[in-house]
CSV table of C-alpha atoms and ligand atoms in Angstrom, one decimal:
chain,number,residue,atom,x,y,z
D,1,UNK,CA,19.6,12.5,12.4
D,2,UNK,CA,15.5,12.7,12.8
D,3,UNK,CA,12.8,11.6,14.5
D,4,UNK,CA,12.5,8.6,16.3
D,5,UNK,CA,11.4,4.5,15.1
D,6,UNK,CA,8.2,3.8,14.8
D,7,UNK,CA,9.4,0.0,15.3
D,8,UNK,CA,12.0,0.2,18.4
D,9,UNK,CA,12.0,3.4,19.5
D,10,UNK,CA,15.5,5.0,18.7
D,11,UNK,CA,15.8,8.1,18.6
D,12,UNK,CA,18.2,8.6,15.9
D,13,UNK,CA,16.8,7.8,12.7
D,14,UNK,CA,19.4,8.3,9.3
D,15,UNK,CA,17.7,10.4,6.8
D,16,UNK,CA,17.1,9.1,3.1
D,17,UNK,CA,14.8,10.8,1.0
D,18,UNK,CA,12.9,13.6,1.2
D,19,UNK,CA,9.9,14.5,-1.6
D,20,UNK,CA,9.3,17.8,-0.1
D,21,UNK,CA,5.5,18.9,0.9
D,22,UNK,CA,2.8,16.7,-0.2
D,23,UNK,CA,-0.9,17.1,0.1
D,24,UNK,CA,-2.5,13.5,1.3
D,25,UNK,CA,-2.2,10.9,-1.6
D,26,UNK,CA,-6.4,10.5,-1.6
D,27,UNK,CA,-7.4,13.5,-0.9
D,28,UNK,CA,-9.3,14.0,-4.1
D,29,UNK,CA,-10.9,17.3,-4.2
D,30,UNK,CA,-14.2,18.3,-5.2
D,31,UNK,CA,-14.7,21.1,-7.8
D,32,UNK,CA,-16.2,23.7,-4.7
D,33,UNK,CA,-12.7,22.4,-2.5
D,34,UNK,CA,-10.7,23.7,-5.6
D,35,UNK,CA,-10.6,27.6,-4.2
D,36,UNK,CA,-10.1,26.1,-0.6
D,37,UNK,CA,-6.3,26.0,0.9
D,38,UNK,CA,-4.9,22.1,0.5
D,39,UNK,CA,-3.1,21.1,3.4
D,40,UNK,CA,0.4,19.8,2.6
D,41,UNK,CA,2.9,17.9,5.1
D,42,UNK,CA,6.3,17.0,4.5
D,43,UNK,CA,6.7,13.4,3.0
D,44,UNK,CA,10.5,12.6,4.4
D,45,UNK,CA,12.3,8.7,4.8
D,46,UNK,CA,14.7,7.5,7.4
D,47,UNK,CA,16.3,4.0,8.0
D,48,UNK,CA,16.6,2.6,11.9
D,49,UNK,CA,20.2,1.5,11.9
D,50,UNK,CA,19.0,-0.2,14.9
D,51,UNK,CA,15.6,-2.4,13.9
D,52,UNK,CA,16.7,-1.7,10.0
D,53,UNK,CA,12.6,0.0,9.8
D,54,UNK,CA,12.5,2.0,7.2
D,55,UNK,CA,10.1,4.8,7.9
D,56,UNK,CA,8.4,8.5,7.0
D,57,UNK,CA,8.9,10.9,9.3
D,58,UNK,CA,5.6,12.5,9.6
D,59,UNK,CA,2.5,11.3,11.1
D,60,UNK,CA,-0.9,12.7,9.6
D,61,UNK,CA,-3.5,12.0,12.0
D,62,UNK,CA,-5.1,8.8,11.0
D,63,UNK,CA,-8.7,10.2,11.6
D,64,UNK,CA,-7.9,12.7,9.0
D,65,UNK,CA,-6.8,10.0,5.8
D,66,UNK,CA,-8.6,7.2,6.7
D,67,UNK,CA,-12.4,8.2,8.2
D,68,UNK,CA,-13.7,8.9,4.4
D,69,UNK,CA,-11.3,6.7,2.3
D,70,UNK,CA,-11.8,6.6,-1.5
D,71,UNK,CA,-9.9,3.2,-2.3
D,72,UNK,CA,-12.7,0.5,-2.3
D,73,UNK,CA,-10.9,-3.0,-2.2
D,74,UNK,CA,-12.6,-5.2,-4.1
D,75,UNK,CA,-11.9,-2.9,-7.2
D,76,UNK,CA,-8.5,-4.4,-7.8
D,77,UNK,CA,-7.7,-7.2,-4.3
D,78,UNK,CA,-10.1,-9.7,-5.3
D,79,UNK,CA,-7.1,-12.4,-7.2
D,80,UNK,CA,-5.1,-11.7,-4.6
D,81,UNK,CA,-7.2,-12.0,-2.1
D,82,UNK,CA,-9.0,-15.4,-3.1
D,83,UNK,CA,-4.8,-16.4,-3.5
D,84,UNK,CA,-4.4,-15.6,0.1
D,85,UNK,CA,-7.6,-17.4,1.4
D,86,UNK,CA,-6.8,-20.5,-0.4
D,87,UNK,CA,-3.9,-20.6,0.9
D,88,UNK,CA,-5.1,-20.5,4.6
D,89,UNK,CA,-7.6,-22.9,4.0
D,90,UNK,CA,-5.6,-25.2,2.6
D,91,UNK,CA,-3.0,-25.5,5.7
D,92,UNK,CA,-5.5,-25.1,8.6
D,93,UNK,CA,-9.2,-26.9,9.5
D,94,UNK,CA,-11.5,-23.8,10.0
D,95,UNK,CA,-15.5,-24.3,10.4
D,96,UNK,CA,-18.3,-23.6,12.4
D,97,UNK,CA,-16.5,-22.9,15.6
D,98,UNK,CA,-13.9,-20.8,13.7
D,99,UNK,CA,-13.4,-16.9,13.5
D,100,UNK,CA,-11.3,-14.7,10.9
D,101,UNK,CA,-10.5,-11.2,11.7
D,102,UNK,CA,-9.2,-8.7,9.6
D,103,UNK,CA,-7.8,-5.7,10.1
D,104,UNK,CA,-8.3,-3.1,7.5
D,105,UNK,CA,-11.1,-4.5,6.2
D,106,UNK,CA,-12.2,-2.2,3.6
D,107,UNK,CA,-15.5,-3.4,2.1
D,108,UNK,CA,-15.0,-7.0,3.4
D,109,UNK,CA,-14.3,-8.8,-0.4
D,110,UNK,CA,-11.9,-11.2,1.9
D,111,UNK,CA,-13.7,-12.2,4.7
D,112,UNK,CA,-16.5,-13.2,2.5
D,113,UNK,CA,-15.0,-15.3,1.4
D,114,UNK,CA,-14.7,-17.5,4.3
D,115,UNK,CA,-18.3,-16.5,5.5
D,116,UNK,CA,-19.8,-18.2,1.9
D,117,UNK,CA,-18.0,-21.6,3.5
D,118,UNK,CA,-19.9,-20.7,7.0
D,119,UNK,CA,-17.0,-19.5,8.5
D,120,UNK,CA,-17.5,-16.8,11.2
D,121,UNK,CA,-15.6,-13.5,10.3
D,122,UNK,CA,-15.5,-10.2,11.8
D,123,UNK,CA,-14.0,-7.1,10.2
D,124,UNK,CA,-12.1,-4.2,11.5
D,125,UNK,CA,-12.1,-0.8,9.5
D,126,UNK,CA,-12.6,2.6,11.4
D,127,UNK,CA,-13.6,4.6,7.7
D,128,UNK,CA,-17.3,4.7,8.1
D,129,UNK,CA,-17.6,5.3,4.7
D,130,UNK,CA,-16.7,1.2,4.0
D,131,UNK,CA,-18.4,-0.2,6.6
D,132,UNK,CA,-21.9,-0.2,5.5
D,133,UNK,CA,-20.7,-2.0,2.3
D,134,UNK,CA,-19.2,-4.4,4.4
D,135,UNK,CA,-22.0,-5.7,6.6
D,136,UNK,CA,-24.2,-5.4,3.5
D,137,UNK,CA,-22.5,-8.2,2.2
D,138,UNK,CA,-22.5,-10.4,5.8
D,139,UNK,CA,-19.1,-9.0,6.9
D,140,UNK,CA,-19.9,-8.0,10.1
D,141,UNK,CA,-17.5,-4.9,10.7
D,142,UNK,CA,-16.4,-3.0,13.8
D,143,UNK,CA,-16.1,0.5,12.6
D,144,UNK,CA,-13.0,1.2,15.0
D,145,UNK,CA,-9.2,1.6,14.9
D,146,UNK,CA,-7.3,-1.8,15.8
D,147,UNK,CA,-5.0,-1.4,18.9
D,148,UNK,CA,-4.5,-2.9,22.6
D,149,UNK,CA,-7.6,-1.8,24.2
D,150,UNK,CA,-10.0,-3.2,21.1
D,151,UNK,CA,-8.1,-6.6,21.3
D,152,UNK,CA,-8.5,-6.8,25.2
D,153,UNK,CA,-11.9,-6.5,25.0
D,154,UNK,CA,-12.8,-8.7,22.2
D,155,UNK,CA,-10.7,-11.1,24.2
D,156,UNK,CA,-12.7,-10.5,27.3
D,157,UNK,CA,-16.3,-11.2,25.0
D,158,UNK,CA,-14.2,-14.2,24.7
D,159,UNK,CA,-13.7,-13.7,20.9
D,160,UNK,CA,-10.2,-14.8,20.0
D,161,UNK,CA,-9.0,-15.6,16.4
D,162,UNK,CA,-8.1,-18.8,14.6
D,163,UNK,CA,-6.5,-16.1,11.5
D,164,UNK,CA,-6.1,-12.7,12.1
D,165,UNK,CA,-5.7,-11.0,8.2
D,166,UNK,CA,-4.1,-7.5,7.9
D,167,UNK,CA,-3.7,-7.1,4.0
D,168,UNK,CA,-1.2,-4.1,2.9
D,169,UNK,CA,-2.9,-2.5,6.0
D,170,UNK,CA,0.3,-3.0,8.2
D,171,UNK,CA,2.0,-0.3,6.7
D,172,UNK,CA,-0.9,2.3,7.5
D,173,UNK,CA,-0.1,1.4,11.3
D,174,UNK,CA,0.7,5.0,13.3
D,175,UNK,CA,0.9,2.8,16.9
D,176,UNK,CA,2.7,-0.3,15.3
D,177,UNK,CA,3.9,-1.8,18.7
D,178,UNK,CA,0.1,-1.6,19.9
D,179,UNK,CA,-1.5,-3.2,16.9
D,180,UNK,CA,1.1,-6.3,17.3
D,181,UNK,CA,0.5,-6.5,20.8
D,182,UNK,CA,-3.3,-6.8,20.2
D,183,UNK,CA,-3.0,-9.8,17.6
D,184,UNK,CA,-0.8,-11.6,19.8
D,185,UNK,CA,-3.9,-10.8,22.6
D,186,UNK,CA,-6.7,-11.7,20.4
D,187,UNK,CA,-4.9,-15.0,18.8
D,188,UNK,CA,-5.7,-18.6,19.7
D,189,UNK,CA,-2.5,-20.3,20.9
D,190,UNK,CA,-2.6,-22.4,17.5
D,191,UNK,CA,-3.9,-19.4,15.3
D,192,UNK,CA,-1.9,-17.5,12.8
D,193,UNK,CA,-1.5,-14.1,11.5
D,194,UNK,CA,-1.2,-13.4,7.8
D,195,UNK,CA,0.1,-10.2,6.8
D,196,UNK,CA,0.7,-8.7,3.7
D,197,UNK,CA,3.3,-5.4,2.9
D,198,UNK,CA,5.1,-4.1,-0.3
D,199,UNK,CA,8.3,-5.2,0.3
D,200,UNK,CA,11.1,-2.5,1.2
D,201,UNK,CA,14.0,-4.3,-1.2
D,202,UNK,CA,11.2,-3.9,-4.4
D,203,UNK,CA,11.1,-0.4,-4.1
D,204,UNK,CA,14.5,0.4,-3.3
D,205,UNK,CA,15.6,-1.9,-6.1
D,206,UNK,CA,12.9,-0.7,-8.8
D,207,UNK,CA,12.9,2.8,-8.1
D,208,UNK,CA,9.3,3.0,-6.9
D,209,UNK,CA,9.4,5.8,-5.3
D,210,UNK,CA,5.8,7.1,-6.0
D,211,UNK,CA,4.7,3.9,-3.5
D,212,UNK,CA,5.9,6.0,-0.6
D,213,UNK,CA,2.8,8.5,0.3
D,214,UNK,CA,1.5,9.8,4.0
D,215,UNK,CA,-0.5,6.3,4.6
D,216,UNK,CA,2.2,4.4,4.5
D,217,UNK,CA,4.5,5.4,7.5
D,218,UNK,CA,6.5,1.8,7.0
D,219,UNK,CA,8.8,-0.2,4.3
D,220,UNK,CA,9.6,-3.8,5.5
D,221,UNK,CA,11.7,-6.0,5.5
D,222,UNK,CA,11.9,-9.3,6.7
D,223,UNK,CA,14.4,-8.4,9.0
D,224,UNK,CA,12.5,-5.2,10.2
D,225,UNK,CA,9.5,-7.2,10.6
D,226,UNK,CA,11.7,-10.3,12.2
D,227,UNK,CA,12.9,-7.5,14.8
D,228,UNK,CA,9.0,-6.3,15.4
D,229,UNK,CA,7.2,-9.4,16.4
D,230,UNK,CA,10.1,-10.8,18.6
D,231,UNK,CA,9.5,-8.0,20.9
D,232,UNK,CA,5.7,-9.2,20.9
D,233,UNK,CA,6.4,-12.8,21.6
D,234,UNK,CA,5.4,-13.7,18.2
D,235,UNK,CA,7.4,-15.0,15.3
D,236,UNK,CA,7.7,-15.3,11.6
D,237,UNK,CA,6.9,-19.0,10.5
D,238,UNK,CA,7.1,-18.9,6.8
D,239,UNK,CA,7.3,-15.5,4.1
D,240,UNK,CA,6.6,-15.7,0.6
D,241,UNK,CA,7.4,-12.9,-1.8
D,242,UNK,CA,5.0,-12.4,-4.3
D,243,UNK,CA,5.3,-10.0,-7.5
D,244,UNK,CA,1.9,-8.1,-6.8
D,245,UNK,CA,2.0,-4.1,-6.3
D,246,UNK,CA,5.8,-4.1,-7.2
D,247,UNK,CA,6.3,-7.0,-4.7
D,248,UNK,CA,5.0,-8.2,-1.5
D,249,UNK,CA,5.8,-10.0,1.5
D,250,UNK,CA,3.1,-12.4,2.6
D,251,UNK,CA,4.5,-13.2,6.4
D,252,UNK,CA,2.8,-16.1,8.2
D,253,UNK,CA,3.0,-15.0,12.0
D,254,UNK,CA,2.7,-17.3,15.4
D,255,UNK,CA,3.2,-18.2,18.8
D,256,UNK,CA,6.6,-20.0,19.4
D,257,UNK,CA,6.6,-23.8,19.9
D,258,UNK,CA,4.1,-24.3,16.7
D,259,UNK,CA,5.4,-27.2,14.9
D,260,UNK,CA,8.5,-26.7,12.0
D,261,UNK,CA,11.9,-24.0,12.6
D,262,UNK,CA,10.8,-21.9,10.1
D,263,UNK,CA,14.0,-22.7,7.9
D,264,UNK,CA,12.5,-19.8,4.9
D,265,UNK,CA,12.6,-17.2,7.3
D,266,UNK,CA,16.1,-18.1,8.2
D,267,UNK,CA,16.9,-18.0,4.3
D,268,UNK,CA,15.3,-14.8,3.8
D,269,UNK,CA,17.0,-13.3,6.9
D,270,UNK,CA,20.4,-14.5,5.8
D,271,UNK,CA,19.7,-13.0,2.0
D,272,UNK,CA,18.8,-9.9,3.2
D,273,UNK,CA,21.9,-9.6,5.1
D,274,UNK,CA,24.3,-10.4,2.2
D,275,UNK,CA,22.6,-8.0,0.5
D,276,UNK,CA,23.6,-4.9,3.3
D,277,UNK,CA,19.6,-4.6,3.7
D,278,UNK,CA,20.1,-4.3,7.3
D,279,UNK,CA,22.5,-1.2,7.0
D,280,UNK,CA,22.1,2.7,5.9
D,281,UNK,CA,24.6,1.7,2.5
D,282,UNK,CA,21.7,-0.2,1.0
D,283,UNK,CA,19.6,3.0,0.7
D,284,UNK,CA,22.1,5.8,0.4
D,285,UNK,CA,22.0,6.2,-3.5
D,286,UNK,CA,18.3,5.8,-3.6
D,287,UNK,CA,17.3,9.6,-3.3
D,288,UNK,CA,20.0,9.8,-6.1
D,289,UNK,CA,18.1,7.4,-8.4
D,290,UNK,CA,14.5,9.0,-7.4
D,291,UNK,CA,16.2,12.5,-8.7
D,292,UNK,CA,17.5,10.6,-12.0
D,293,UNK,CA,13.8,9.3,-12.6
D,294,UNK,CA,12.4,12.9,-12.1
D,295,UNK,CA,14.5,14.6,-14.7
D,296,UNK,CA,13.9,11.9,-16.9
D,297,UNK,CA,10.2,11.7,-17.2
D,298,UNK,CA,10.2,15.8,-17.1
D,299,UNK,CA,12.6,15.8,-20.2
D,300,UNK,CA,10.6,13.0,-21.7
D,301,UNK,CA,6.7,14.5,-21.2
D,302,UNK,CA,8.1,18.3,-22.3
D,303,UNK,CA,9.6,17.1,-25.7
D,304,UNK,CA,6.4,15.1,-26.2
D,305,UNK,CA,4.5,18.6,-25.4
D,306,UNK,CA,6.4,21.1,-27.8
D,307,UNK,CA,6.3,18.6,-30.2
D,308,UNK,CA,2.6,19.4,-30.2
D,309,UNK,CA,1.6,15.7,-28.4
D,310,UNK,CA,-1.5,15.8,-26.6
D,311,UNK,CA,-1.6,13.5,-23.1
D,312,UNK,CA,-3.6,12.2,-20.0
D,313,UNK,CA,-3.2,10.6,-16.9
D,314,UNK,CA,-4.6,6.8,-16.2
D,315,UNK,CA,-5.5,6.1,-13.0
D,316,UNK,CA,-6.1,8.6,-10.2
D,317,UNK,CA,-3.9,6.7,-7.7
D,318,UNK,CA,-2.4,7.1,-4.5
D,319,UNK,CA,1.4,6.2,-6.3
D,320,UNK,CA,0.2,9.1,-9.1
D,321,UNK,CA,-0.3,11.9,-6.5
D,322,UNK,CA,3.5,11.1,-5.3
D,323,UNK,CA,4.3,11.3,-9.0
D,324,UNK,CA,2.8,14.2,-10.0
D,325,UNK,CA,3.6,16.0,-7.1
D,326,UNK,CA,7.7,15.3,-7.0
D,327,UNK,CA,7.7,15.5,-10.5
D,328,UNK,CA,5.7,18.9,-10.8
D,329,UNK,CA,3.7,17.4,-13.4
D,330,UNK,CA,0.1,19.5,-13.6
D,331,UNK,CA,-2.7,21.0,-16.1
D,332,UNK,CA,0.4,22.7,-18.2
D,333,UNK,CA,0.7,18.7,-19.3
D,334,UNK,CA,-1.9,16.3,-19.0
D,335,UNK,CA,-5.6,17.0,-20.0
D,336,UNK,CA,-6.6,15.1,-17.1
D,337,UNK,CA,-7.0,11.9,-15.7
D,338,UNK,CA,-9.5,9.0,-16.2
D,339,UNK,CA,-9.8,6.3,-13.4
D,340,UNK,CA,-12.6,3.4,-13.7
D,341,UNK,CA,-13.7,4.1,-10.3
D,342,UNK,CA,-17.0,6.0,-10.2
D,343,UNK,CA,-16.3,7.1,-6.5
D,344,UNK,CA,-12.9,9.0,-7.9
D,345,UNK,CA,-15.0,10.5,-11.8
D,346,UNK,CA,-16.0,14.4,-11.3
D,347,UNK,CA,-13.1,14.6,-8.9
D,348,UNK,CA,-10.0,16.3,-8.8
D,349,UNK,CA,-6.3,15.1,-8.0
D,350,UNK,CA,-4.4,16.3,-4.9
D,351,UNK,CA,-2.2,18.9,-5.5
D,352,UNK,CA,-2.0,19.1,-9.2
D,353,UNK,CA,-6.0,19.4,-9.9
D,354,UNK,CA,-6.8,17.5,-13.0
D,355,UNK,CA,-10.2,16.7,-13.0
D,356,UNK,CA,-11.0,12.7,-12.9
D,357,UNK,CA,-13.0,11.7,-16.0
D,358,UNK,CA,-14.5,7.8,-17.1
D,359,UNK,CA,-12.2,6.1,-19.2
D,360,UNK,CA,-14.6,5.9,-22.0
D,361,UNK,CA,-13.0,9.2,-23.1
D,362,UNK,CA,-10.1,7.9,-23.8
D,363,UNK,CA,-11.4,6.0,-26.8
D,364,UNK,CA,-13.4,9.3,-27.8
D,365,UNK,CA,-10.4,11.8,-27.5
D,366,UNK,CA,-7.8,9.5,-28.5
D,367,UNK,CA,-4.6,11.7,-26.6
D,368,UNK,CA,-1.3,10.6,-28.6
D,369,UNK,CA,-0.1,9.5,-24.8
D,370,UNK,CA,-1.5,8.2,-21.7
D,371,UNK,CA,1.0,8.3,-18.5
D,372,UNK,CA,0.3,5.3,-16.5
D,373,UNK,CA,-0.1,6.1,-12.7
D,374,UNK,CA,-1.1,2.4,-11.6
D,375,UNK,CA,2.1,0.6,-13.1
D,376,UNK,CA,1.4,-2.0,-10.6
D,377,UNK,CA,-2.0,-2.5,-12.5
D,378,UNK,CA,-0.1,-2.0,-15.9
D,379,UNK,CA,-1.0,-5.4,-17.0
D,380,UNK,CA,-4.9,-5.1,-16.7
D,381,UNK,CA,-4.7,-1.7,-17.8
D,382,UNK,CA,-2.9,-2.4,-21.0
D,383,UNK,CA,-5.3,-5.0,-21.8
D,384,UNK,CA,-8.6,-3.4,-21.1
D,385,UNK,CA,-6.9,-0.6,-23.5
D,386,UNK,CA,-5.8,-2.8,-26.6
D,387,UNK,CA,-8.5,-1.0,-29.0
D,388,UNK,CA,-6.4,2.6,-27.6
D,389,UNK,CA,-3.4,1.1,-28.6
D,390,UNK,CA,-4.6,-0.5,-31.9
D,391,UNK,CA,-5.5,2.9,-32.6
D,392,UNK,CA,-2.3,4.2,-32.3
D,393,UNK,CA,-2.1,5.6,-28.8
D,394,UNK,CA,1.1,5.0,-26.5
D,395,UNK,CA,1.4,4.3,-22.7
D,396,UNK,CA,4.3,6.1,-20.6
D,397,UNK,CA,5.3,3.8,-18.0
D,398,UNK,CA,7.2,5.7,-15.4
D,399,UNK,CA,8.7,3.6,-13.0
D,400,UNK,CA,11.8,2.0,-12.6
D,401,UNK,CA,12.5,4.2,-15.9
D,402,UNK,CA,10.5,6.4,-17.9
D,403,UNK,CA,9.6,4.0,-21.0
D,404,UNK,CA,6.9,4.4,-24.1
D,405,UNK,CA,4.9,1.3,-25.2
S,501,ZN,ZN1,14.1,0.9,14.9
C-alpha cells in the first residue's frame, strides 16, 4: 500500500510495477552535462481500487520537465491532429464568435488549424521554449500552467470556450482535479471538451511498458476517467478508441442535459468491467510480463553482439529512455542513436548517454541492426528506411515481444 490517488484521493493505492530509478524521459544531455550528476527518481505504478486510476507514484516538479521541453508537436501530431479537428468541425457550428482552447499546446499545429478557417483560438503551454513558435504561426499562447485560478480569470475577461482540446496532455496533469474543475469553469454551457490519452487496457494488454515515464503520472480508463469528471459535474458523451501511440482514448466531455444518453460510453463502461479492468487482478501479472520482455530483448541484443553484430538505436524517445534504462541497455551495445529531430542531433540520451546523431548515418554506416525506440511510429519509420532494409539491415521491434524484421 502507497501513496495516495491522484484521481479520488485514497490513500491506499495497490502497488504494480516498479522500474526502479529513472532519470527524466527528455532530459537529453549536452556533451558539457555528461560529467555533471543526472538526477534520478523512482518511476513506481499503483492501481486505485477505489477510482480504478492507474497512477505513478512520484511527482517530479512540473517546472522541472516541462519549462524547456524537447518534443515539438507538429513533428509527428499533424494526421492526428487534422483527424481530431475534422471531427469537431463536422458536429458543431464554430465561426467568428467562436473560441478553441487547448491545453498543452506545444507549438500550436492544432489550433491553426481552426485559426486558417477564422476561428479564434488561444493556446495554453507553460514551456517557454514552444511558445514563441506558437504565436509565430497566429496561435496566440498563454505561456502558463492550466488550473482553477487561470480558468477563473479567463472566465472573468469573459473568455469562455466553445472546445476546450487537451491532446495526450491529460496524462502530464500533477493537480488533475484542478485542471477538470477549470474546463468545466471556462466551458460554454453547450461547449465540449475533447481529450485525448493512451489508453490504460493497450498498454497492459501489449506490454508497453516503456510508455510509462515521469510525465505521465496517469493510465486511463474509461472508467477512471468516468469516475473523474462526475465529481466535476461533467460527463463523458461519446469515446472512440483509436490505434495511434499503441491506442488512444478520444473522450468527448460535457455538461449534463446535452442532447443523446451517451449509449457508447455505457458500452465501453460495461466492457471494461467484464474485462476485471476495474479491479487490482487485471494488472497483477503485468510487472511479470514487463520482467519477461526484459530478459528477452537482453538475451536477444547480447547474442547479436558476440556474434560480432554491430547496432544503433532509432529514435531518441521518451518510450526509449524507459527502455534503455529498465533494460540496462547502454554504449557496451548500441553505437548510438539517430533521431530526425534537429533539436534532439549532438545530444545525448538520459541515463545511458549515446550521443544523438541525423539519420543520414544510418545509410552511411549501414549497422547490421537498428532497435526501434518509437514502435508507435514503426510504420513511418520502416518506410522512410526501405533503402536500409533493401540493403540488408534489420529493425528490432521491442514491444509487446522482442521481434527482428
Ligand atoms: Zn482513486
Amino acid at each position: 500500500m502507497t501513496g495516495t490517488c491522484r484521481s479520488c484521493g485514497l490513500e491506499q493505492l495497490e502497488p504494480v510495477l516498479s522500474l526502479g530509478d529513472m532519470p527524466l524521459a527528455n532530459g537529453l544531455l549536452t556533451e558539457e552535462q555528461l560529467g555533471e550528476p543526472e538526477p534520478t527518481y523512482p518511476l513506481d505504478v499503483a492501481f486505485c481500487p477505489r477510482c480504478t486510476l492507474l497512477q505513478i507514484t512520484e511527482t517530479v516538479p512540473p517546472e522541472v520537465i516541462f519549462r524547456d521541453y524537447p518534443y515539438l508537436s507538429s513533428f509527428s501530431e499533424l494526421g492526428n491532429a487534422r483527424d481530431c479537428v475534422d471531427s469537431v468541425l463536422a458536429a458543431r457550428q464554430l465561426g467568428g464568435d467562436s473560441l478553441v482552447m487547448e491545453i498543452g499546446s506545444n507549438d500550436g499545429c492544432l489550433l491553426q488549424m481552426y485559426a486558417e478557417q477564422g476561428i479564434p483560438v488561444l493556446g495554453i503551454d507553460p514551456a517557454e521554449n514552444v511558445a514563441p513558435v506558437a504565436e509565430k504561426c497566429g496561435v496566440p499562447t498563454i505561456c502558463d500552467f492550466f488550473g482553477r485560478d487561470l480558468a477563473l480569470r479567463l472566465r472573468e475577461e469573459g473568455r469562455r470556450a466553445d472546445v476546450i482540446h487537451a491532446n495526450n496532455t491529460f496524462a502530464h496533469v500533477a493537480d488533475l482535479n484542478g485542471v477538470v474543475a477549470g474546463m468545466g469553469a471556462v466551458l460554454k454551457d453547450d461547449g465540449v471538451i475533447v481529450i485525448q490519452v493512451p489508453y490504460v487496457r493497450d498498454l497492459i494488454e501489449h506490454t508497453e511498458f516503456d510508455t510509462i515515464y515521469h510525465e505521465h503520472l496517469c493510465y486511463f480508463s474509461v472508467t477512471a476517467l468516468d469516475n473523474l469528471f462526475c465529481r466535476h459535474g461533467l460527463e463523458l458523451c461519446n469515446v472512440a478508441h483509436l490505434p495511434i501511440h499503441g491506442g488512444t482514448l478520444r473522450c468527448f466531455v460535457r455538461k449534463p442535459g446535452g442532447g443523446e444518453p451517451p449509449r457508447r460510453v455505457r458500452a465501453l463502461l460495461r466492457q471494461e468491467a467484464r474485462l476485471g479492468m476495474c479491479d487490482l487482478g487485471f494488472y497483477r501479472d503485468f510487472a511479470v510480463r514487463v520482467a519477461a520482455l526484459r530478459n528477452h530483448l537482453v538475451r536477444m541484443l547480447s547474442a547479436l553482439k558476440q556474434g560480432g553484430a554491430s547496432i544503433i538505436g532509432y529514435a531518441a524517445s521518451a518510450k526509449g529512455t524507459t527502455l534503455l534504462n529498465y533494460c540496462g541497455i547502454g554504449r557496451e551495445t548500441l553505437d548510438y542513436v539517430v533521431d530526425r529531430s534537429t533539436v534532439k542531433q549532438g545530444r545525448y540520451t538520459p541515463g545511458t548517454h549515446l550521443r544523438i546523431e541525423p539519420p543520414e548515418k544510418v545509410l552511411a554506416d549501414m549497422p547490421d541492426y537498428a532497435l526501434l525506440l518509437a514502435w508507435n511510429h514503426a510504420d513511418k519509420i520502416l518506410a522512410a528506411e526501405a533503402e536500409y532494409r533493401r540493403r540488408g539491415g534489420h529493425f528490432i521491434v521491442p514491444v509487446p515481444t522482442p521481434t527482428v524484421i
